[in-house]
Short mmCIF file of C-alpha atoms in Angstrom, two decimals:
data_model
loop_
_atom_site.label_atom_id
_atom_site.label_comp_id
_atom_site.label_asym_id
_atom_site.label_seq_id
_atom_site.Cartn_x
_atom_site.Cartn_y
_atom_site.Cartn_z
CA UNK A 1 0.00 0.00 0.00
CA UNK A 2 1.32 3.34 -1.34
CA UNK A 3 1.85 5.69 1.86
CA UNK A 4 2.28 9.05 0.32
CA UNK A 5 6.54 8.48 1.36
CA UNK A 6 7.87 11.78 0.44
CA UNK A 7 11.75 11.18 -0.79
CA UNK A 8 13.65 13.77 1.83
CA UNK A 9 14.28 17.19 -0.14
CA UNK A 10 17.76 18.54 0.09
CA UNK A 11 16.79 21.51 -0.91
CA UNK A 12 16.70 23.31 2.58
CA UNK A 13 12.64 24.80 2.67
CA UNK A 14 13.10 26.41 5.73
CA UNK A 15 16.51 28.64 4.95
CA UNK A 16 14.53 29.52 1.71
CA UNK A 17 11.43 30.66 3.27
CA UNK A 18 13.91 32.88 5.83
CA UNK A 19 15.36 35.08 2.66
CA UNK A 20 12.10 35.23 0.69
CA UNK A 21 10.67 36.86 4.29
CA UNK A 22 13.67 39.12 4.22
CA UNK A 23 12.75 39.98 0.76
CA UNK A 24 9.24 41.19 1.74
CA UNK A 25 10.70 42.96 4.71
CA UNK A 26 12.70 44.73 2.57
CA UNK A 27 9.92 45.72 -0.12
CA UNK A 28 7.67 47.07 3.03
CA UNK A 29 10.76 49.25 4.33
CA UNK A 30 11.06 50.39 0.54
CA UNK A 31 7.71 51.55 -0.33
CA UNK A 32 7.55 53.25 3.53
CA UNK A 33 10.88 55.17 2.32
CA UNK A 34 8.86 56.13 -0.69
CA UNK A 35 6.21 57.62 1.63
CA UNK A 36 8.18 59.16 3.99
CA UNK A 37 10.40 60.51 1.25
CA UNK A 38 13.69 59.62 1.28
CA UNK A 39 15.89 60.18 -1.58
CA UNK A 40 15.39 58.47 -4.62
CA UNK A 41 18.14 56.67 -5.45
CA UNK A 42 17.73 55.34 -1.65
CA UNK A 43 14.32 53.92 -2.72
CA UNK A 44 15.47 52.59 -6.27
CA UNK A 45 18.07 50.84 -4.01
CA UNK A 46 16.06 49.34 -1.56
CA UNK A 47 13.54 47.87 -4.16
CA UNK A 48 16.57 46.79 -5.76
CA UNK A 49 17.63 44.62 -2.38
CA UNK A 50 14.02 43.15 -2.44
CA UNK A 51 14.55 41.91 -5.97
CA UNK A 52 18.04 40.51 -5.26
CA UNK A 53 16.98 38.83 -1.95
CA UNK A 54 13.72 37.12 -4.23
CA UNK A 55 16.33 36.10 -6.64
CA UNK A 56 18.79 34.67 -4.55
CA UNK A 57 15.55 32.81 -2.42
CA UNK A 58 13.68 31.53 -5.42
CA UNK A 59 17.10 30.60 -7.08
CA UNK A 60 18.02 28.01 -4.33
CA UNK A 61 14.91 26.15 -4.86
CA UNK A 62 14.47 25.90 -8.77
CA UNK A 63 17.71 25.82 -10.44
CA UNK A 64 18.29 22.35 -8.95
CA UNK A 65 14.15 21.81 -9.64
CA UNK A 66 14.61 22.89 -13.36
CA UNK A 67 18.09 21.82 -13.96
CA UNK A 68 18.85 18.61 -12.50
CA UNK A 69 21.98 19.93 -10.73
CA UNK A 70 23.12 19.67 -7.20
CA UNK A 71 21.68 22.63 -4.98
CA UNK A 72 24.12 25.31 -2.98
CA UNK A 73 24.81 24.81 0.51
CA UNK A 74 21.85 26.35 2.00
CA UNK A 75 24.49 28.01 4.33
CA UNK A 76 25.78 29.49 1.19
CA UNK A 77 22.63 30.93 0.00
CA UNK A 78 21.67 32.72 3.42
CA UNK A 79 25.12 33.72 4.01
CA UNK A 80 25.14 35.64 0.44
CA UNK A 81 21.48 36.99 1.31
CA UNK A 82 22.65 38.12 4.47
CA UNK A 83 25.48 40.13 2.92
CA UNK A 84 23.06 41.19 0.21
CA UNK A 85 21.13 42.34 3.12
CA UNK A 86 23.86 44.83 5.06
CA UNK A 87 25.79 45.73 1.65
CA UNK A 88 22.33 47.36 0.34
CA UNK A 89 21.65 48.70 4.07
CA UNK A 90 25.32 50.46 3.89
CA UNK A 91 24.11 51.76 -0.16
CA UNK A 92 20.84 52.87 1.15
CA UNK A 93 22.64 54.87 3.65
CA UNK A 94 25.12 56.21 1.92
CA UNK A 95 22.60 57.72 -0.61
CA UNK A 96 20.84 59.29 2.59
CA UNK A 97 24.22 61.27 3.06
CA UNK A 98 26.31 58.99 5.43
CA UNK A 99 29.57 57.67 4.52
CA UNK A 100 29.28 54.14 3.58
CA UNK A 101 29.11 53.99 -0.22
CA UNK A 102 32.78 52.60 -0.43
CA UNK A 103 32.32 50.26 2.61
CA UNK A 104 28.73 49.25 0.53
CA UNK A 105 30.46 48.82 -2.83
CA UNK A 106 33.08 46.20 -1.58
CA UNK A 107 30.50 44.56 0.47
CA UNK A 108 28.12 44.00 -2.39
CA UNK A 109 30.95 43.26 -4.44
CA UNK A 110 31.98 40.35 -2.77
CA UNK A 111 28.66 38.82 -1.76
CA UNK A 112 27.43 39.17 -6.43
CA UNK A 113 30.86 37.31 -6.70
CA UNK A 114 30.45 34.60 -4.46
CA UNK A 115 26.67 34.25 -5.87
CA UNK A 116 26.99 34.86 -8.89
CA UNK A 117 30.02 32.59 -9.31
CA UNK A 118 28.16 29.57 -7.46
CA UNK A 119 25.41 29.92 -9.40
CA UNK A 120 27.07 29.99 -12.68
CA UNK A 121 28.93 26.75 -11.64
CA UNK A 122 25.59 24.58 -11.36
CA UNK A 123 24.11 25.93 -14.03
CA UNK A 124 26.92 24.53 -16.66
CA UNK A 125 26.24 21.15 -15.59
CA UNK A 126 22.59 21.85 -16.39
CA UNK A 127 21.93 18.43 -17.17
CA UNK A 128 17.71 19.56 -18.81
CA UNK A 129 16.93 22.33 -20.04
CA UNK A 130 20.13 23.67 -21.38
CA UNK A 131 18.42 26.10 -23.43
CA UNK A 132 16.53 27.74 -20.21
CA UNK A 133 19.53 27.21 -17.89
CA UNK A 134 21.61 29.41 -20.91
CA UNK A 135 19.12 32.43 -20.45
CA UNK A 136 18.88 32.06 -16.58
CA UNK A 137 23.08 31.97 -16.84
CA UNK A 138 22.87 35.30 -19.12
CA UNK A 139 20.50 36.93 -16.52
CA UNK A 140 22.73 35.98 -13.25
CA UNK A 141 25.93 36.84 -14.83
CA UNK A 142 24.26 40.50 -15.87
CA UNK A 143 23.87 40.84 -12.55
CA UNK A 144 27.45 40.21 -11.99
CA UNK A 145 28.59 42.87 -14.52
CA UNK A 146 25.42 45.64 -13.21
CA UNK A 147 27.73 45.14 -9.85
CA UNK A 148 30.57 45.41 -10.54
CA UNK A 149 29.67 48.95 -12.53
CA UNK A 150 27.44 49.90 -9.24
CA UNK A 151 30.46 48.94 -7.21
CA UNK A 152 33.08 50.73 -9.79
CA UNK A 153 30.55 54.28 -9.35
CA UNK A 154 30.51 54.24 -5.33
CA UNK A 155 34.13 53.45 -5.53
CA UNK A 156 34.75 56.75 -7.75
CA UNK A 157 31.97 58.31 -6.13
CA UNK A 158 33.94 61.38 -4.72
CA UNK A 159 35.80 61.45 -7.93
CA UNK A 160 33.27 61.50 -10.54
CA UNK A 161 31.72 58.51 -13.15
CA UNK A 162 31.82 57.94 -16.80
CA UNK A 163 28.77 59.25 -17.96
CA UNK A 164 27.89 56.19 -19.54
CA UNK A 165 28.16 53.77 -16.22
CA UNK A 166 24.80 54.53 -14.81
CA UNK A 167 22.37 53.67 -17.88
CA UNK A 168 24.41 50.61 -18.33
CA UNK A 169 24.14 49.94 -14.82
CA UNK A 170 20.34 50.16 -14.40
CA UNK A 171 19.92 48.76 -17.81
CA UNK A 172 21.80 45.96 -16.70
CA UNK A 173 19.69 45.43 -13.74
CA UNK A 174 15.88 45.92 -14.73
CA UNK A 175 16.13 44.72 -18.09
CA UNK A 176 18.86 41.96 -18.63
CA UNK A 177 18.99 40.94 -14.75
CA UNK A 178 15.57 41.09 -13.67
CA UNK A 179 13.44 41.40 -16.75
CA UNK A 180 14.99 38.46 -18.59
CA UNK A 181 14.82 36.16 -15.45
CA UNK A 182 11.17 36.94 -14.80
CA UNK A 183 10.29 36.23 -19.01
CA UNK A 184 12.41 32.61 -18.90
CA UNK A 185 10.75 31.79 -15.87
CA UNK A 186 7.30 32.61 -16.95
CA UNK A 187 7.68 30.20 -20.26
CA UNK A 188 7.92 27.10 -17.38
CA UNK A 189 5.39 28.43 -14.69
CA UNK A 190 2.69 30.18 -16.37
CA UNK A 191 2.02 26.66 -17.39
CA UNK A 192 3.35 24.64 -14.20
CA UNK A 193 0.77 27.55 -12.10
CA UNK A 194 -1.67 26.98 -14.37
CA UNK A 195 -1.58 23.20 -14.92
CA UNK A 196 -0.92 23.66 -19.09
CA UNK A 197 0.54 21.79 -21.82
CA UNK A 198 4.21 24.38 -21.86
CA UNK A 199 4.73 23.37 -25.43
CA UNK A 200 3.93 26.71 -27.29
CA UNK A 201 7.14 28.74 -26.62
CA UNK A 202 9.43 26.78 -28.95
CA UNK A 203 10.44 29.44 -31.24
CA UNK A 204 11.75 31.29 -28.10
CA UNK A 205 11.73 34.57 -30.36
CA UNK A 206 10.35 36.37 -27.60
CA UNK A 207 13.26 35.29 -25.30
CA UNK A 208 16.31 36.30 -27.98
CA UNK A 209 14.42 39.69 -29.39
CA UNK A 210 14.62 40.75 -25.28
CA UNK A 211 18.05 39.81 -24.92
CA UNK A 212 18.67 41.81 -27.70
CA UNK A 213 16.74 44.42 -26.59
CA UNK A 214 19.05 44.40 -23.32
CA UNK A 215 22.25 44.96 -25.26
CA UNK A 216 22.06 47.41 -27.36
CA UNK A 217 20.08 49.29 -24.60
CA UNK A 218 23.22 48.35 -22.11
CA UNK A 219 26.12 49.52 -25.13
CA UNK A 220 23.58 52.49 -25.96
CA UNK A 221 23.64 51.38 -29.63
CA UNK A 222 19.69 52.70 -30.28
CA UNK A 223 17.26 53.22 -27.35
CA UNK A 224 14.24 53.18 -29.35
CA UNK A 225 14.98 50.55 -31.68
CA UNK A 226 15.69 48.60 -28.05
CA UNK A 227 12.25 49.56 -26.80
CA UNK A 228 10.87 48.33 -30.13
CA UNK A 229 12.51 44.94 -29.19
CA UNK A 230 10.95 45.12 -25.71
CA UNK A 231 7.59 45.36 -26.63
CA UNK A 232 7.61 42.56 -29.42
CA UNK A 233 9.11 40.48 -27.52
CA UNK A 234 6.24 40.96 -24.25
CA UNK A 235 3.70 41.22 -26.42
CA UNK A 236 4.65 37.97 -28.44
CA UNK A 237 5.21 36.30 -25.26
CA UNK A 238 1.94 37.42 -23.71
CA UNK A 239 0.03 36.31 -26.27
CA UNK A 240 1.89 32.45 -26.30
CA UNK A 241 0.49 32.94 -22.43
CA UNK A 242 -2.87 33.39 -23.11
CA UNK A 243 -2.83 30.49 -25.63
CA UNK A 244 -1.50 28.26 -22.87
CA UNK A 245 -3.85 29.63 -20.21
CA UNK A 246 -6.61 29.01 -22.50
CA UNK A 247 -5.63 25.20 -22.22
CA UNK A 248 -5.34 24.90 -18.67
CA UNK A 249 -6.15 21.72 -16.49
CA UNK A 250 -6.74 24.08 -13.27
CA UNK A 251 -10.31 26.08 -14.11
CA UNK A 252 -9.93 28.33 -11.80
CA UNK A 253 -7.22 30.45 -12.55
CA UNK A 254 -4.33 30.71 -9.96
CA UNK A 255 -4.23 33.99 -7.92
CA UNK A 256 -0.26 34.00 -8.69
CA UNK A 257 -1.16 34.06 -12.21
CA UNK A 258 -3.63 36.99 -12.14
CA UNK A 259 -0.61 38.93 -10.45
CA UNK A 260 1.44 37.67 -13.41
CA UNK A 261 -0.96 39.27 -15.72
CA UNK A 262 -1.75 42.38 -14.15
CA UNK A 263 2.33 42.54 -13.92
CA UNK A 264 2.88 41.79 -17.37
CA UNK A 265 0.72 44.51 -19.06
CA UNK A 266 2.07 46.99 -16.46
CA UNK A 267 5.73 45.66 -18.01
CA UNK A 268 4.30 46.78 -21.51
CA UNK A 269 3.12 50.05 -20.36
CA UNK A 270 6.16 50.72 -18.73
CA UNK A 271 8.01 50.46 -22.40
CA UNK A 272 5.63 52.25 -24.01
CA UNK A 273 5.75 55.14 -21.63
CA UNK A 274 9.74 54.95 -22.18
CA UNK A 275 8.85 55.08 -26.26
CA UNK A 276 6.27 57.85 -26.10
CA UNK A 277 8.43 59.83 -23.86
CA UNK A 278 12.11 59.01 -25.99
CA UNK A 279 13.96 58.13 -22.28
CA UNK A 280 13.72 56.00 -19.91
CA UNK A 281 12.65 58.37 -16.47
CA UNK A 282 11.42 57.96 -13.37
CA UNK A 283 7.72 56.80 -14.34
CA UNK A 284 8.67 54.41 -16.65
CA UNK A 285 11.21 52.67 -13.99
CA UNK A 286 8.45 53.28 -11.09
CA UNK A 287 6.30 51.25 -13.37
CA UNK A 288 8.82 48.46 -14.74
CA UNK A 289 9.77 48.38 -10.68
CA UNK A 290 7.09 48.47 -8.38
CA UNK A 291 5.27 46.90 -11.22
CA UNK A 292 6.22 44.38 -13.60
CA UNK A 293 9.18 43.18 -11.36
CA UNK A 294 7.90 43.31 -7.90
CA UNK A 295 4.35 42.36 -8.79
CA UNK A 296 5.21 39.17 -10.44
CA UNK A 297 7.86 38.55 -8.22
CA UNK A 298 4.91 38.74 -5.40
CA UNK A 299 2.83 36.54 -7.38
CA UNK A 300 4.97 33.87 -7.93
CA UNK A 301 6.52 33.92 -4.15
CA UNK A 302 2.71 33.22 -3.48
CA UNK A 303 3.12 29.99 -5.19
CA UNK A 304 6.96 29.28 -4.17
CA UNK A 305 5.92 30.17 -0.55
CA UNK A 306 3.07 27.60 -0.12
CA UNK A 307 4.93 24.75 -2.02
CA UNK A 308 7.99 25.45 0.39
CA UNK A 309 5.99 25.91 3.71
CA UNK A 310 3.74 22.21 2.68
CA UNK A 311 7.12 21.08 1.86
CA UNK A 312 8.44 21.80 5.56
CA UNK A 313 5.18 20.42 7.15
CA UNK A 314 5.59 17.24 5.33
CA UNK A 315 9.00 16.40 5.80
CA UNK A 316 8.76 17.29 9.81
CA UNK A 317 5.55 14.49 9.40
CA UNK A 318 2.21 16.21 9.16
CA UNK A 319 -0.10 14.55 7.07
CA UNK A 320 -3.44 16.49 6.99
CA UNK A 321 -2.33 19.49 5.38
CA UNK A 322 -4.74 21.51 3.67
CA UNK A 323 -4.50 21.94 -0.08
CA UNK A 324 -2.15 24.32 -1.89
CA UNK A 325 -5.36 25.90 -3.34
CA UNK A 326 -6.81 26.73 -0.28
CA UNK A 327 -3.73 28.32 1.50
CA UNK A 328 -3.98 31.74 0.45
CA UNK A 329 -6.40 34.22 1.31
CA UNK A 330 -8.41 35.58 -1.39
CA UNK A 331 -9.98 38.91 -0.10
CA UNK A 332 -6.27 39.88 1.12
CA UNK A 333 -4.40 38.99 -2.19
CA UNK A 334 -6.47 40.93 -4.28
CA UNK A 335 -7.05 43.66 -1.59
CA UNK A 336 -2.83 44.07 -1.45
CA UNK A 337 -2.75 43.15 -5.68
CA UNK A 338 -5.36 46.32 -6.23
CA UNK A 339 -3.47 48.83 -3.82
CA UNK A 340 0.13 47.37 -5.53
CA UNK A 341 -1.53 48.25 -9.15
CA UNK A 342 -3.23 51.51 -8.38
CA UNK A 343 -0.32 52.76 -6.08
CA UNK A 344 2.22 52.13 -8.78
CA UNK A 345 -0.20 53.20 -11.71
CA UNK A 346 -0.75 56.30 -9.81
CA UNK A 347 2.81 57.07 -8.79
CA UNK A 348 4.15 56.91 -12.26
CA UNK A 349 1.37 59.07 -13.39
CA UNK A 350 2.05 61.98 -10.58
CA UNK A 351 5.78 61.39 -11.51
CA UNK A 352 5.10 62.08 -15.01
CA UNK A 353 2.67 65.34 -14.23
CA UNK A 354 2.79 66.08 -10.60
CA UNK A 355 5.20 64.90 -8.06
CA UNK A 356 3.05 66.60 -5.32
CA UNK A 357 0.57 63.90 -5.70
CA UNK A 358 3.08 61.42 -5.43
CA UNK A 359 2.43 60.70 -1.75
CA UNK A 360 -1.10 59.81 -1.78
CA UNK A 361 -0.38 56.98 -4.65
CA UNK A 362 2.71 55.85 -2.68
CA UNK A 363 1.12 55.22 0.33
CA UNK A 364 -1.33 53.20 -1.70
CA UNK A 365 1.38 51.30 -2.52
CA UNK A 366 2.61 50.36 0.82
CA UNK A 367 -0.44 49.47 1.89
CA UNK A 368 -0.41 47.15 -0.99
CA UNK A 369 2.89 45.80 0.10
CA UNK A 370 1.84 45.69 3.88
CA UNK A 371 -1.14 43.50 2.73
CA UNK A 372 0.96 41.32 0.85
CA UNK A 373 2.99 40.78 3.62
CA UNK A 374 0.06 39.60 5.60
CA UNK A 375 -0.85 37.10 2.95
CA UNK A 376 2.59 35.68 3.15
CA UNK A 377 2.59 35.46 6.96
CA UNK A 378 -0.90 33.72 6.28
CA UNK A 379 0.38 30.63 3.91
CA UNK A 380 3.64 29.99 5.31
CA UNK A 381 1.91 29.78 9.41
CA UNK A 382 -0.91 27.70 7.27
CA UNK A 383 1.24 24.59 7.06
CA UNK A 384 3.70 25.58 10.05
CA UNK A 385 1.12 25.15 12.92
CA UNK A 386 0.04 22.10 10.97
CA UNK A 387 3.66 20.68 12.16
CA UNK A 388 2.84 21.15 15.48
CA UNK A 389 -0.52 19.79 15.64
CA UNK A 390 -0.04 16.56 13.68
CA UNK B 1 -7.53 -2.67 -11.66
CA UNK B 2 -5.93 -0.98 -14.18
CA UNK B 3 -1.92 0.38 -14.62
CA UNK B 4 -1.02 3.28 -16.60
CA UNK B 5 2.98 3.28 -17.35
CA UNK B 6 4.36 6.45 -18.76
CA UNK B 7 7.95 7.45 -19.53
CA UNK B 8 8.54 10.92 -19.05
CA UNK B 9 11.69 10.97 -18.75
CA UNK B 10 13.54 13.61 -21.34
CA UNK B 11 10.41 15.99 -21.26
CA UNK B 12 10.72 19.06 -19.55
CA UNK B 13 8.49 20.82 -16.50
CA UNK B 14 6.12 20.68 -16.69
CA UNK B 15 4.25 18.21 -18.88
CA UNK B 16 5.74 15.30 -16.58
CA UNK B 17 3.24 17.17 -13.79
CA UNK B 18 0.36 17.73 -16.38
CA UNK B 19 0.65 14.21 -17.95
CA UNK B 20 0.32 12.54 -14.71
CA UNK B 21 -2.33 15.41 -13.76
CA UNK B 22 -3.93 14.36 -16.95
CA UNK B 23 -3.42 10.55 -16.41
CA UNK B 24 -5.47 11.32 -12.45
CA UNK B 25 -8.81 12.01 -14.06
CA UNK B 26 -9.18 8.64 -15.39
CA UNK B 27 -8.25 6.42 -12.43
CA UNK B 28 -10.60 4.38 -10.35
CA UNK B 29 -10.45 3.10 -7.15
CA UNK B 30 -7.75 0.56 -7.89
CA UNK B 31 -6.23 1.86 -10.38
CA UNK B 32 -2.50 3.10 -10.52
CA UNK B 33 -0.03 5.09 -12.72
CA UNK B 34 3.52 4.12 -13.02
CA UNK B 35 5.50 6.86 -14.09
CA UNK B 36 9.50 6.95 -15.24
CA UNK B 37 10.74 10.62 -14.45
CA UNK B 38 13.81 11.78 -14.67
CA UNK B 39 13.64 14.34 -11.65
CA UNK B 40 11.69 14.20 -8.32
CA UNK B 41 8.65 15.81 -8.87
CA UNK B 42 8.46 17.99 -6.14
CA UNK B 43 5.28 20.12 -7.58
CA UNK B 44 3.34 17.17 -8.18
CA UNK B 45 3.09 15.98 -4.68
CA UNK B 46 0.54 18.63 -3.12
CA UNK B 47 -1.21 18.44 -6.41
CA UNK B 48 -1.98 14.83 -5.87
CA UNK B 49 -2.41 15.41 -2.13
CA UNK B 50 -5.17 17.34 -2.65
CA UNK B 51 -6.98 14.98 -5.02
CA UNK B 52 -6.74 12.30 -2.31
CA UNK B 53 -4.75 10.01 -3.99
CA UNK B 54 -1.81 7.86 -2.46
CA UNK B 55 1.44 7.87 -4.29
CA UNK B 56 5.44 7.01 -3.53
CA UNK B 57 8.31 8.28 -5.21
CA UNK B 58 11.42 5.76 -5.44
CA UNK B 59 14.56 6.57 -6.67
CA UNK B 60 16.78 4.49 -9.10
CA UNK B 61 19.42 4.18 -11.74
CA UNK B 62 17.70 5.63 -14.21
CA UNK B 63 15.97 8.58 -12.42
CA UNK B 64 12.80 8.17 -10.37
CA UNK B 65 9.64 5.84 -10.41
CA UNK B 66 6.43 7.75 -9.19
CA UNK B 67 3.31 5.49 -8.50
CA UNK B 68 0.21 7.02 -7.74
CA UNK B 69 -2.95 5.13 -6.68
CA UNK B 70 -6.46 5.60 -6.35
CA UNK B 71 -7.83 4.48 -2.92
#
């Protein structure tokens, strides 16, 4: 008689769930900065910890999922997140006026190397997938290289920067870092979230027109004709989503994929914003920030959360766990997805026309990000207490 | 009593999880599926969880042997 044995994960559940809290931590002290009004570049860089810390989190758990390859140390992984942690802390400050930007660029030197480089090193023994694991490896080591330029600038920081570092820098980090990541991972969960055949993305034009896209808006060869790339490429691969959605096992459709959609047309407003205006400013990286990236990075640590928390109740013994399905709370996802899409909706707007709106859409926001953060101390306690009542 | 084999091995996430999915919606009581993967499917076990179904996951040479049953 089969008894539902559950083959012992490696893969550490418990250190994961630790840095994907962190990340959430970090996104509700970022969009509080935003209220409170701190400078900018402090908030850029503390929604740019919360990405990193989501990265590094999620990372641990599929790349040995999706490429058959061993998994770090979890000690690894949390000691890297924890240095991600004080090397952004030390940026953050520094761009509040304190004197920690060189102390902040070795620090986050150090801890991309170590990750990066680990990483990297599973990834080319990728033994599925090689195609995927090629674009994830292109996406961690552009992290690498947006860095080492952010750690080159704070370095020189009191003797002045190439005028061509920073757009290469954020370049390097919205659109080949965290925009790439966020389109390769889509093409295996939009249909793993949504129970789907996955077998309409062959062409993978979608995936090489944004990589594109990302260099020659990194070198600066053409920003338009790079924005032009950009939106194909989303539009293309929205559309391949729908087709696959439309084929789905699961009628209901996931709440992680609704944020995924809502996310997704916010990306293509974002670039069109960028192409109407001819540059990339501060409402079109508001929305590609607090919107496309942090949005579907919320929706998919929804489902990454709840796997990972039934995970840890199962291998500590529980058996009556409720379903996945049931584990997160309706009325508060879409309550915190609502106040996450008007707040960032209406903060690129007032950015564009009135920055003395700003703080009325803003603290939408946060209270978007505050509810979020209730839903994820909802499904991870969900399956925790379950442990200790089995 | 019936026993669905499948090899899906070589076939990437996740149509191992949606072929077995699939596969769940025509089992009886009795019935099993005997799958060949070629990575632990770690998604698939809260899926079938919550469709009350039993299921093991062995490992072997060759990758890994999920059987899921139908009380």
């Amino acid at each position: 008689m089969l008894g539902n044995a559950l083959v012992a994960s490696p893969d550490a559940p418990a250190g994961s769930i630790v840095v994907l809290a962190l990340a959430v931590a970090t996104h509700v002290t970022a969009s509080a900065m935003f209220v409170a009004g701190f400078p900018q570049f402090a908030v850029l860089h503390a929604y740019a910890a919360f990405v990193v810390l989501a990265v590094v989190a999620a990372s641990h758990q599929l790349v040995p999922v999706l490429f058959q390859v061993k998994p770090l140390p979890i000690a690894l992984t949390m000691g890297t997140a924890v240095a991600f942690c004080v090397g952004f802390a030390l940026l953050v400050a520094g761009f509040c006026g304190l004197s920690t930007m060189h102390v902040a660029g070795v620090v986050l030197a150090i801890a991309a190397s170590v990750w990066v480089v680990a990483v990297l090193s599973r990834l080319v023994t990728a033994r599925s997938d090689r195609r995927m694991a090629i674009t994830f490896g292109f996406s961690i080591a552009s992290f690498g290289v947006a860095v080492g330029l952010g750690a080159t600038m704070l370095w020189r920081w009191t003797i002045g920067i190439p005028n061509w570092m920073p757009p290469a820098h954020a370049t390097l980090m919205l659109i080949a870092f965290a925009s790439i990541l966020i389109v390769t991972l889509s093409i295996r969960f939009v249909p793993m979230f949504a129970l789907a055949h996955g077998d309409r993305y062959g062409s993978r034009v979608g995936i090489l027109a944004a990589i594109a896209a990302a260099v020659t808006m990194a070198t600066g060869v053409s920003l338009r004709a790079s924005l032009w790339l950009l939106f194909a490429a989303m539009v293309v691969l929205g559309i391949q989503h729908v087709a696959t959605m439309r084929t789905r096992l699961r009628k209901k459709i996931d709440m992680s994929l609704i944020y995924g959609a809502c996310a997704w047309s916010i990306g293509i407003i974002a670039i069109l914003t960028a192409i109407v205006k001819g540059q990339v400013d501060v409402a079109s990286v508001c929305l590609a920030l607090m919107g496309w990236i942090a949005i579907t990075i919320f929706g998919y640590a929804m489902k990454i959360l709840g796997f990972l928390s039934w995970q840890f109740a199962r291998e500590r013994g529980a058996r009556q766990l409720a379903p996945l399905s049931a584990a997160i709370p309706e009325p508060a996802a879409k309550l915190a997805l609502v106040a996450l899409v008007a707040g960032t909706l209406g903060t690129a707007a007032t950015f564009a026309w009135d920055p003395g709106l700003a703080r009325a859409y803003t603290t939408m926001y946060l209270i978007g990000s505050l509810a979020y953060l209730g839903v994820f101390v909802r499904i991870s306690s969900h399956y925790i207490f379950a442990v200790r009542t089995k | 009593m019936k026993t669905i084999q499948m090899d899906n091995r070589s076939l990437v996430p996740p149509e191992p999880l949606v072929r077995i999915l699939a596969a769940c919606e025509e089992l009886e009581s009795g019935d099993r599926i005997e799958a060949k993967m070629d990575r632990r499917p770690v998604f698939l076990f809260p899926e079938l969880d919550e469709r009350g179904l039993r299921y093991d996951c062995e490992e072997r040479d060759d990758g890994f042997l999920v059987t899921v049953e139908r009380p």
